[in-house]
Amino acid sequence: MAWGRTRLGWRGPGGPSSARAGRPRYPTQVTDLNRSVITLSCLDRPGIVHAVSGAIVEAAGNITESQQYSSPDTGRFFLRVQVEHASAPDRLRAALDPVAQSFDGVLGLDASGRPVRTLILVSAAPHCLNALLSRQRQGALPIEVPLVLSNHEGLADLAAFYGVPFEHHPVFPKTKAWMEDRIRQVLADYDIELVVLARYMQIISPGLCADLAGRAINIHHSFLPGFKGANPYRQAHARGVKLIGATAHFVTADLDEGPIIAQNVTPAGHSKSVAQLVESGRDIESATLAEAVRLFAEHRILLDGVRTVVFS
Amino acid sequence: MAWGRTRLGWRGPGGPSSARAGRPRYPTQVTDLNRSVITLSCLDRPGIVHAVSGAIVEAAGNITESQQYSSPDTGRFFLRVQVEHASAPDRLRAALDPVAQSFDGVLGLDASGRPVRTLILVSAAPHCLNALLSRQRQGALPIEVPLVLSNHEGLADLAAFYGVPFEHHPVFPKTKAWMEDRIRQVLADYDIELVVLARYMQIISPGLCADLAGRAINIHHSFLPGFKGANPYRQAHARGVKLIGATAHFVTADLDEGPIIAQNVTPAGHSKSVAQLVESGRDIESATLAEAVRLFAEHRILLDGVRTVVFS
Amino acid sequence: MAWGRTRLGWRGPGGPSSARAGRPRYPTQVTDLNRSVITLSCLDRPGIVHAVSGAIVEAAGNITESQQYSSPDTGRFFLRVQVEHASAPDRLRAALDPVAQSFDGVLGLDASGRPVRTLILVSAAPHCLNALLSRQRQGALPIEVPLVLSNHEGLADLAAFYGVPFEHHPVFPKTKAWMEDRIRQVLADYDIELVVLARYMQIISPGLCADLAGRAINIHHSFLPGFKGANPYRQAHARGVKLIGATAHFVTADLDEGPIIAQNVTPAGHSKSVAQLVESGRDIESATLAEAVRLFAEHRILLDGVRTVVFS
Amino acid sequence: MAWGRTRLGWRGPGGPSSARAGRPRYPTQVTDLNRSVITLSCLDRPGIVHAVSGAIVEAAGNITESQQYSSPDTGRFFLRVQVEHASAPDRLRAALDPVAQSFDGVLGLDASGRPVRTLILVSAAPHCLNALLSRQRQGALPIEVPLVLSNHEGLADLAAFYGVPFEHHPVFPKTKAWMEDRIRQVLADYDIELVVLARYMQIISPGLCADLAGRAINIHHSFLPGFKGANPYRQAHARGVKLIGATAHFVTADLDEGPIIAQNVTPAGHSKSVAQLVESGRDIESATLAEAVRLFAEHRILLDGVRTVVFS
């Protein structure tokens, strides 16, 4: 499956991306100066940074930015490094692969700024889709979007404006499985690396959630305190909350309980109606989802069990 | 009961504060220019503002600041007005009382900036007490604090530094009722208008909560989403929240579910330990509690059922 | 001139809007319940609120929201009131006009939520235009945009997507006066009430600035401290600022010194390049400009000399 | 001079701190597990991280947190590393010193969490001093304060409450030089590492500024845009700014133009008087100064020409 190969291609240590047919993501020719992003996670023990930096020196690379974190909760170590290197990317990978293997780590290697292939799922609300595509067009979000998939047709014109193909299929209880099959097919056909639920108002089945683990981002409203059940903005209004917020998180089978990527809030006075809270919510949702997608596309998010390590 | 009389004295329409023996709060002599704060809440119907402004004109007053709100949820109307008036306060009250009665409203009238008599309850943590007393000393918080009451002796020196009397009584299951009796006695003896639970780590009985309704402010941590149960900072860390916050609210028998007055958040990255989250929590708790107390002392908070109307 | 008439129509006390030919803005028929926004500014003296609220009662109106402010700097009084009234708008105006005249005040009266006729000027950057038009389409911004006028053709497709007519005219030193004539013509032909400079990179002549006083909003970057001269983001980067911000203000002949409407900031760490600061600047500019336009369109901004009174 | 030796002691590569008589800062005995902070700045070239991490491995250390930055402006490289090491600190230093020398770098080495010896200068305003000492007492700020020095006596009791010696000397034009001599003497006698101007309302002479370069932190108000000259809050009020802020920066002879460490803002509505702006300013100044001092005490600030690199 392309999705699986994709994952191995730039995240896993299993094989060079050049082995993949079709869409080579990583340039293989020697240019004057390549810029790459390296990520590594493994059990923490002495010498990891020394070994990685040694591999970089070996590949004639220079570290321009680096962040790392040792998790006291899980005992794991996380590293993100940006390098400039006169060598070919394959040489950098060849130097790093043995290091990752010796620490039994998960290695990621990608060209800095390469657009990440992203499938966006939407329903009727345009604000999140607009936030993503407008930032993408302005060069502020390194993604490419081969398809927007929806259970409504309402956002077809917005996608068309940004020149993005759009497909819609009504989803009813009996077509739900069909839609998920279509999603899987798109993942494979378009070599998708990231799925964004941009206010996609359908529950994803546990099976698909599992397949998308760590690769699908959802956005939802958040309040202090949280409110369970239907119509949370109405509940928030009824309780008179003074802040409303949004949380972007990875999709898991536990609804809205996946690892948190980004959170923001905005003030909400007593005079705001439910409709005005919903409007404020749109702004904060758009900004928070766009932030989370940027962090993902720049390989700044690593998973530490149910928590995220975000090298922002 | 002094507490009851206090309430009538400056909030209720029942009688002039001059009727109260002991501590006259509101100056009765004519000065060059008095400054007063008027609050009114009643069922909404046409003509309220016209009637109130007519009473102000009658008392030779001029409105310098005014805010109002009609609640679509409860059908109630809320008003806060600051006035300058060459007349004596009693004349302003005499003009306003019939208006409040005709609308069956709850009238508040107080001298602008008069320090509100405040009892602070504490346990071992100093940050909230320090935030309140340091702001009070700098003239940034219009309260006077005749007593700090605690179930620990640890903060005695902090109270002493600010020249505030301090009492402590260990609280065990069998002394709990005794402590609440002492609180009630202090409310009466010191003519207390506001009770602040500044990290007071004891549960208040439902009976005392009911007596303190709308007059007691508590502070607690808040997260998106909320976490129930023990050690919430540990839970927040485990979930990897990106924001931690604090909520100041009125005390009710429903633990931490009283009407919300103020909320703030501060960022929390993955690298923060539980101890560091607790430290950040202290700062945000201190600031949020001080904000809520200032709003109360300036008569900017009115209750609309379980919501607050905050004229900030 | 239509612009002048427009101003009198809903802002000035001079005449009912029904006198205006062509585009009646304010409904004249009696409906079940009308909702209006009243604004008034005048020299402060006792009795203003009483007189205004009396006129509202006379017109069978009920105040649902009200804010006012007395400026100690200028001695002026500012009022914004939302009312529901079973009477016709003309009856409300007939009741208010004599009051405004007796206080020598500037009266504004408009239907709540009526879209304000807005001309948007742009150059090459799409982010502010996109922020305005996407919010307008979602119903979050009560404006209607009969024309986008530009000195570049680059944003034609963005305007087209939102169904807004677009005109572009290259501006050179010798065509500058022609462009300003075209702007004036559009103001008249389209009965424009608000001009938004959404990253319009041309200096407006002092004469046009004067004609647009209080009706044209500009957005620009802001830093702590401010930087004069060219390429401010580069200067801000060189100084290592930790916050970058945006200010929305009314256009005056003093470049970037007009009355401030809204300001926001966003963090900027040391690792952000000039290009990344510019990107962050885009987001904060978009949000701040949209906020300022919404405040204007809801008649929440009144001018107090060189300061704004913002009833948010 | 003790100050100079201090600098060499834990920042410079020149000599081990054990060479200093009197106050050994860095423990020399072998404990079960030491925790250290390493900082390094040098011209950027390949191999730095590899060399440093090699030295850490050699000293049986493990990296628990690391941040680095390559400045495109100056071509310099900056590194901050936290390590746990079973070895003695001297062994870690012995391993690192040759690396720092080979890259011609400035090495800093200190025990994690060691309180930094801090002289606080104050005048009459208590808010910043209170913010620093209350956080220090709660364990939230790793400083020790052997002396508070003032040109007024007003804050003597605040210092006494926190058990900190307090000296005051009136400063007039002809005693100004004497006061600076006293400051220099205190730097030497108390082995001071950091000087904090906590609203110290005296201008420091260029000579003393030079001696304190990179070791003295000041706090001042900040606005968008900046205002020059006297009474900036009055100017900010007159312009109707919507945000007021504070900047903490290193002291230089250019008044208020030193490298920026931290900046924060708080909203300011039109109704705030100058006095209320000043009050808001106090809160934001206190919080921002405390943040800057914490960053310094944790060795999170490195200088890149006139900019700071802040590893927060």
mmCIF file of N, CA, C and O in Angstrom, chain B residues 72-137:
data_model
loop_
_atom_site.group_PDB
_atom_site.id
_atom_site.type_symbol
_atom_site.label_atom_id
_atom_site.label_comp_id
_atom_site.label_asym_id
_atom_site.label_seq_id
_atom_site.Cartn_x
_atom_site.Cartn_y
_atom_site.Cartn_z
ATOM 1 N N PRO B 72 -31.286 37.669 26.833
ATOM 2 C CA PRO B 72 -32.316 36.908 26.117
ATOM 3 C C PRO B 72 -32.626 35.587 26.815
ATOM 4 O O PRO B 72 -33.684 35.011 26.594
ATOM 5 N N ASP B 73 -31.725 35.129 27.670
ATOM 6 C CA ASP B 73 -31.939 33.843 28.339
ATOM 7 C C ASP B 73 -32.968 33.942 29.453
ATOM 8 O O ASP B 73 -33.800 33.057 29.622
ATOM 9 N N THR B 74 -32.885 35.005 30.227
ATOM 10 C CA THR B 74 -33.740 35.100 31.411
ATOM 11 C C THR B 74 -34.744 36.238 31.317
ATOM 12 O O THR B 74 -35.591 36.385 32.190
ATOM 13 N N GLY B 75 -34.637 37.072 30.293
ATOM 14 C CA GLY B 75 -35.532 38.218 30.194
ATOM 15 C C GLY B 75 -35.229 39.314 31.202
ATOM 16 O O GLY B 75 -36.026 40.228 31.394
ATOM 17 N N ARG B 76 -34.072 39.239 31.834
ATOM 18 C CA ARG B 76 -33.732 40.255 32.829
ATOM 19 C C ARG B 76 -32.853 41.339 32.213
ATOM 20 O O ARG B 76 -32.147 41.134 31.226
ATOM 21 N N PHE B 77 -32.891 42.499 32.876
ATOM 22 C CA PHE B 77 -32.156 43.676 32.446
ATOM 23 C C PHE B 77 -31.144 44.037 33.537
ATOM 24 O O PHE B 77 -31.447 43.962 34.727
ATOM 25 N N PHE B 78 -29.945 44.435 33.101
ATOM 26 C CA PHE B 78 -28.866 44.736 34.040
ATOM 27 C C PHE B 78 -28.243 46.082 33.684
ATOM 28 O O PHE B 78 -27.997 46.366 32.506
ATOM 29 N N LEU B 79 -27.975 46.862 34.699
ATOM 30 C CA LEU B 79 -27.475 48.217 34.479
ATOM 31 C C LEU B 79 -26.393 48.536 35.505
ATOM 32 O O LEU B 79 -26.500 48.186 36.676
ATOM 33 N N ARG B 80 -25.326 49.172 35.045
ATOM 34 C CA ARG B 80 -24.310 49.731 35.956
ATOM 35 C C ARG B 80 -24.011 51.142 35.477
ATOM 36 O O ARG B 80 -23.713 51.349 34.294
ATOM 37 N N VAL B 81 -24.123 52.090 36.355
ATOM 38 C CA VAL B 81 -23.952 53.497 36.007
ATOM 39 C C VAL B 81 -23.013 54.147 37.014
ATOM 40 O O VAL B 81 -23.148 53.938 38.215
ATOM 41 N N GLN B 82 -22.043 54.908 36.519
ATOM 42 C CA GLN B 82 -21.239 55.758 37.407
ATOM 43 C C GLN B 82 -21.714 57.197 37.245
ATOM 44 O O GLN B 82 -21.907 57.660 36.117
ATOM 45 N N VAL B 83 -21.918 57.872 38.368
ATOM 46 C CA VAL B 83 -22.409 59.250 38.308
ATOM 47 C C VAL B 83 -21.572 60.171 39.182
ATOM 48 O O VAL B 83 -20.990 59.749 40.187
ATOM 49 N N GLU B 84 -21.513 61.395 38.763
ATOM 50 C CA GLU B 84 -21.019 62.487 39.600
ATOM 51 C C GLU B 84 -22.232 63.298 40.008
ATOM 52 O O GLU B 84 -23.087 63.599 39.162
ATOM 53 N N HIS B 85 -22.306 63.656 41.272
ATOM 54 C CA HIS B 85 -23.497 64.407 41.702
ATOM 55 C C HIS B 85 -23.114 65.385 42.805
ATOM 56 O O HIS B 85 -22.432 65.042 43.757
ATOM 57 N N ALA B 86 -23.605 66.610 42.620
ATOM 58 C CA ALA B 86 -23.354 67.643 43.625
ATOM 59 C C ALA B 86 -24.226 67.414 44.855
ATOM 60 O O ALA B 86 -23.932 67.927 45.932
ATOM 61 N N SER B 87 -25.265 66.631 44.706
ATOM 62 C CA SER B 87 -26.181 66.380 45.821
ATOM 63 C C SER B 87 -25.577 65.383 46.806
ATOM 64 O O SER B 87 -24.603 64.685 46.497
ATOM 65 N N ALA B 88 -26.204 65.280 47.966
ATOM 66 C CA ALA B 88 -25.789 64.285 48.952
ATOM 67 C C ALA B 88 -26.199 62.899 48.474
ATOM 68 O O ALA B 88 -27.202 62.751 47.760
ATOM 69 N N PRO B 89 -25.438 61.879 48.866
ATOM 70 C CA PRO B 89 -25.799 60.511 48.494
ATOM 71 C C PRO B 89 -27.224 60.144 48.888
ATOM 72 O O PRO B 89 -27.915 59.457 48.132
ATOM 73 N N ASP B 90 -27.664 60.627 50.049
ATOM 74 C CA ASP B 90 -29.032 60.286 50.466
ATOM 75 C C ASP B 90 -30.071 60.807 49.478
ATOM 76 O O ASP B 90 -31.108 60.177 49.275
ATOM 77 N N ARG B 91 -29.783 61.945 48.900
ATOM 78 C CA ARG B 91 -30.747 62.481 47.939
ATOM 79 C C ARG B 91 -30.790 61.604 46.687
ATOM 80 O O ARG B 91 -31.869 61.352 46.128
ATOM 81 N N LEU B 92 -29.610 61.102 46.254
ATOM 82 C CA LEU B 92 -29.579 60.196 45.106
ATOM 83 C C LEU B 92 -30.360 58.921 45.423
ATOM 84 O O LEU B 92 -31.165 58.445 44.615
ATOM 85 N N ARG B 93 -30.126 58.403 46.630
ATOM 86 C CA ARG B 93 -30.857 57.195 47.011
ATOM 87 C C ARG B 93 -32.363 57.450 47.044
ATOM 88 O O ARG B 93 -33.158 56.630 46.576
ATOM 89 N N ALA B 94 -32.727 58.579 47.599
ATOM 90 C CA ALA B 94 -34.160 58.902 47.707
ATOM 91 C C ALA B 94 -34.810 59.001 46.325
ATOM 92 O O ALA B 94 -35.984 58.661 46.147
ATOM 93 N N ALA B 95 -34.039 59.471 45.357
ATOM 94 C CA ALA B 95 -34.573 59.558 43.997
ATOM 95 C C ALA B 95 -34.638 58.191 43.321
ATOM 96 O O ALA B 95 -35.549 57.913 42.529
ATOM 97 N N LEU B 96 -33.667 57.323 43.642
ATOM 98 C CA LEU B 96 -33.599 56.025 42.952
ATOM 99 C C LEU B 96 -34.524 54.971 43.558
ATOM 100 O O LEU B 96 -35.030 54.097 42.843
ATOM 101 N N ASP B 97 -34.715 55.019 44.864
ATOM 102 C CA ASP B 97 -35.493 53.966 45.524
ATOM 103 C C ASP B 97 -36.873 53.763 44.888
ATOM 104 O O ASP B 97 -37.240 52.613 44.582
ATOM 105 N N PRO B 98 -37.640 54.813 44.656
ATOM 106 C CA PRO B 98 -38.974 54.583 44.056
ATOM 107 C C PRO B 98 -38.887 53.968 42.658
ATOM 108 O O PRO B 98 -39.737 53.162 42.281
ATOM 109 N N VAL B 99 -37.857 54.353 41.911
ATOM 110 C CA VAL B 99 -37.688 53.772 40.578
ATOM 111 C C VAL B 99 -37.436 52.275 40.680
ATOM 112 O O VAL B 99 -38.083 51.465 40.000
ATOM 113 N N ALA B 100 -36.519 51.910 41.562
ATOM 114 C CA ALA B 100 -36.202 50.489 41.728
ATOM 115 C C ALA B 100 -37.447 49.726 42.151
ATOM 116 O O ALA B 100 -37.726 48.625 41.668
ATOM 117 N N GLN B 101 -38.223 50.325 43.070
ATOM 118 C CA GLN B 101 -39.432 49.640 43.536
ATOM 119 C C GLN B 101 -40.459 49.491 42.414
ATOM 120 O O GLN B 101 -41.096 48.447 42.273
ATOM 121 N N SER B 102 -40.575 50.514 41.590
ATOM 122 C CA SER B 102 -41.600 50.447 40.549
ATOM 123 C C SER B 102 -41.277 49.373 39.510
ATOM 124 O O SER B 102 -42.172 48.844 38.861
ATOM 125 N N PHE B 103 -40.000 49.073 39.361
ATOM 126 C CA PHE B 103 -39.623 48.007 38.420
ATOM 127 C C PHE B 103 -39.363 46.688 39.149
ATOM 128 O O PHE B 103 -38.886 45.740 38.559
ATOM 129 N N ASP B 104 -39.633 46.672 40.447
ATOM 130 C CA ASP B 104 -39.398 45.481 41.253
ATOM 131 C C ASP B 104 -37.942 45.019 41.097
ATOM 132 O O ASP B 104 -37.664 43.828 40.921
ATOM 133 N N GLY B 105 -37.047 45.974 41.128
ATOM 134 C CA GLY B 105 -35.654 45.674 40.851
ATOM 135 C C GLY B 105 -34.789 45.611 42.092
ATOM 136 O O GLY B 105 -35.200 45.995 43.190
ATOM 137 N N VAL B 106 -33.572 45.090 41.904
ATOM 138 C CA VAL B 106 -32.572 45.064 42.963
ATOM 139 C C VAL B 106 -31.605 46.206 42.705
ATOM 140 O O VAL B 106 -30.900 46.220 41.690
ATOM 141 N N LEU B 107 -31.601 47.174 43.620
ATOM 142 C CA LEU B 107 -30.788 48.370 43.444
ATOM 143 C C LEU B 107 -29.517 48.276 44.274
ATOM 144 O O LEU B 107 -29.541 47.850 45.425
ATOM 145 N N GLY B 108 -28.402 48.666 43.694
ATOM 146 C CA GLY B 108 -27.154 48.825 44.440
ATOM 147 C C GLY B 108 -26.703 50.262 44.322
ATOM 148 O O GLY B 108 -26.815 50.870 43.248
ATOM 149 N N LEU B 109 -26.188 50.804 45.419
ATOM 150 C CA LEU B 109 -25.704 52.189 45.395
ATOM 151 C C LEU B 109 -24.511 52.266 46.324
ATOM 152 O O LEU B 109 -24.596 51.838 47.478
ATOM 153 N N ASP B 110 -23.425 52.762 45.832
ATOM 154 C CA ASP B 110 -22.217 52.813 46.651
ATOM 155 C C ASP B 110 -21.346 53.969 46.185
ATOM 156 O O ASP B 110 -21.464 54.437 45.048
ATOM 157 N N ALA B 111 -20.484 54.439 47.089
ATOM 158 C CA ALA B 111 -19.513 55.451 46.707
ATOM 159 C C ALA B 111 -18.456 54.805 45.819
ATOM 160 O O ALA B 111 -17.941 53.732 46.137
ATOM 161 N N SER B 112 -18.133 55.440 44.714
ATOM 162 C CA SER B 112 -17.113 54.899 43.809
ATOM 163 C C SER B 112 -15.796 54.738 44.560
ATOM 164 O O SER B 112 -15.338 55.661 45.230
ATOM 165 N N GLY B 113 -15.204 53.576 44.408
ATOM 166 C CA GLY B 113 -13.883 53.370 44.976
ATOM 167 C C GLY B 113 -13.859 53.026 46.447
ATOM 168 O O GLY B 113 -12.777 52.782 47.003
ATOM 169 N N ARG B 114 -15.018 52.996 47.116
ATOM 170 C CA ARG B 114 -15.026 52.619 48.532
ATOM 171 C C ARG B 114 -14.471 51.201 48.688
ATOM 172 O O ARG B 114 -14.897 50.291 47.985
ATOM 173 N N PRO B 115 -13.516 51.022 49.608
ATOM 174 C CA PRO B 115 -12.973 49.678 49.799
ATOM 175 C C PRO B 115 -14.027 48.715 50.336
ATOM 176 O O PRO B 115 -14.727 49.028 51.299
ATOM 177 N N VAL B 116 -14.145 47.577 49.705
ATOM 178 C CA VAL B 116 -15.114 46.556 50.106
ATOM 179 C C VAL B 116 -14.505 45.698 51.208
ATOM 180 O O VAL B 116 -13.358 45.253 51.105
ATOM 181 N N ARG B 117 -15.270 45.476 52.254
ATOM 182 C CA ARG B 117 -14.755 44.719 53.420
ATOM 183 C C ARG B 117 -14.691 43.240 53.061
ATOM 184 O O ARG B 117 -15.700 42.588 52.823
ATOM 185 N N THR B 118 -13.490 42.705 53.098
ATOM 186 C CA THR B 118 -13.207 41.400 52.506
ATOM 187 C C THR B 118 -12.542 40.473 53.519
ATOM 188 O O THR B 118 -11.548 40.835 54.141
ATOM 189 N N LEU B 119 -13.104 39.291 53.658
ATOM 190 C CA LEU B 119 -12.466 38.229 54.442
ATOM 191 C C LEU B 119 -11.748 37.302 53.474
ATOM 192 O O LEU B 119 -12.349 36.823 52.508
ATOM 193 N N ILE B 120 -10.470 37.062 53.730
ATOM 194 C CA ILE B 120 -9.721 36.146 52.871
ATOM 195 C C ILE B 120 -9.470 34.848 53.626
ATOM 196 O O ILE B 120 -8.966 34.868 54.748
ATOM 197 N N LEU B 121 -9.834 33.727 53.010
ATOM 198 C CA LEU B 121 -9.557 32.400 53.569
ATOM 199 C C LEU B 121 -8.383 31.787 52.819
ATOM 200 O O LEU B 121 -8.365 31.804 51.586
ATOM 201 N N VAL B 122 -7.414 31.275 53.563
ATOM 202 C CA VAL B 122 -6.239 30.672 52.923
ATOM 203 C C VAL B 122 -5.885 29.356 53.602
ATOM 204 O O VAL B 122 -6.384 29.048 54.683
ATOM 205 N N SER B 123 -5.001 28.619 52.934
ATOM 206 C CA SER B 123 -4.406 27.427 53.547
ATOM 207 C C SER B 123 -2.891 27.634 53.541
ATOM 208 O O SER B 123 -2.429 28.567 54.185
ATOM 209 N N ALA B 124 -2.157 26.843 52.783
ATOM 210 C CA ALA B 124 -0.696 26.960 52.833
ATOM 211 C C ALA B 124 -0.096 27.755 51.679
ATOM 212 O O ALA B 124 0.985 28.320 51.813
ATOM 213 N N ALA B 125 -0.753 27.832 50.538
ATOM 214 C CA ALA B 125 -0.144 28.448 49.352
ATOM 215 C C ALA B 125 -0.229 29.974 49.430
ATOM 216 O O ALA B 125 -1.326 30.523 49.605
ATOM 217 N N PRO B 126 0.915 30.662 49.293
ATOM 218 C CA PRO B 126 0.902 32.116 49.485
ATOM 219 C C PRO B 126 0.566 32.934 48.245
ATOM 220 O O PRO B 126 0.277 34.128 48.370
ATOM 221 N N HIS B 127 0.605 32.346 47.037
ATOM 222 C CA HIS B 127 0.606 33.204 45.849
ATOM 223 C C HIS B 127 -0.655 34.042 45.704
ATOM 224 O O HIS B 127 -0.585 35.211 45.346
ATOM 225 N N CYS B 128 -1.801 33.490 45.977
ATOM 226 C CA CYS B 128 -3.032 34.274 45.802
ATOM 227 C C CYS B 128 -3.158 35.344 46.885
ATOM 228 O O CYS B 128 -3.542 36.481 46.602
ATOM 229 N N LEU B 129 -2.821 35.007 48.113
ATOM 230 C CA LEU B 129 -2.880 36.012 49.183
ATOM 231 C C LEU B 129 -1.933 37.162 48.876
ATOM 232 O O LEU B 129 -2.279 38.340 49.023
ATOM 233 N N ASN B 130 -0.735 36.827 48.438
ATOM 234 C CA ASN B 130 0.240 37.869 48.098
ATOM 235 C C ASN B 130 -0.263 38.758 46.966
ATOM 236 O O ASN B 130 -0.114 39.979 46.998
ATOM 237 N N ALA B 131 -0.880 38.149 45.972
ATOM 238 C CA ALA B 131 -1.397 38.931 44.835
ATOM 239 C C ALA B 131 -2.456 39.923 45.306
ATOM 240 O O ALA B 131 -2.483 41.083 44.869
ATOM 241 N N LEU B 132 -3.318 39.483 46.209
ATOM 242 C CA LEU B 132 -4.392 40.369 46.679
ATOM 243 C C LEU B 132 -3.843 41.486 47.560
ATOM 244 O O LEU B 132 -4.161 42.665 47.364
ATOM 245 N N LEU B 133 -3.005 41.128 48.530
ATOM 246 C CA LEU B 133 -2.561 42.145 49.495
ATOM 247 C C LEU B 133 -1.568 43.123 48.872
ATOM 248 O O LEU B 133 -1.575 44.312 49.212
ATOM 249 N N SER B 134 -0.726 42.654 47.948
ATOM 250 C CA SER B 134 0.218 43.597 47.331
ATOM 251 C C SER B 134 -0.533 44.583 46.438
ATOM 252 O O SER B 134 -0.229 45.773 46.434
ATOM 253 N N ARG B 135 -1.521 44.111 45.697
ATOM 254 C CA ARG B 135 -2.298 45.034 44.879
ATOM 255 C C ARG B 135 -3.089 46.000 45.765
ATOM 256 O O ARG B 135 -3.252 47.166 45.449
ATOM 257 N N GLN B 136 -3.623 45.492 46.865
ATOM 258 C CA GLN B 136 -4.388 46.353 47.764
ATOM 259 C C GLN B 136 -3.478 47.464 48.280
ATOM 260 O O GLN B 136 -3.861 48.633 48.306
ATOM 261 N N ARG B 137 -2.267 47.109 48.684
ATOM 262 C CA ARG B 137 -1.366 48.117 49.236
ATOM 263 C C ARG B 137 -0.986 49.157 48.188
ATOM 264 O O ARG B 137 -0.807 50.346 48.506
#
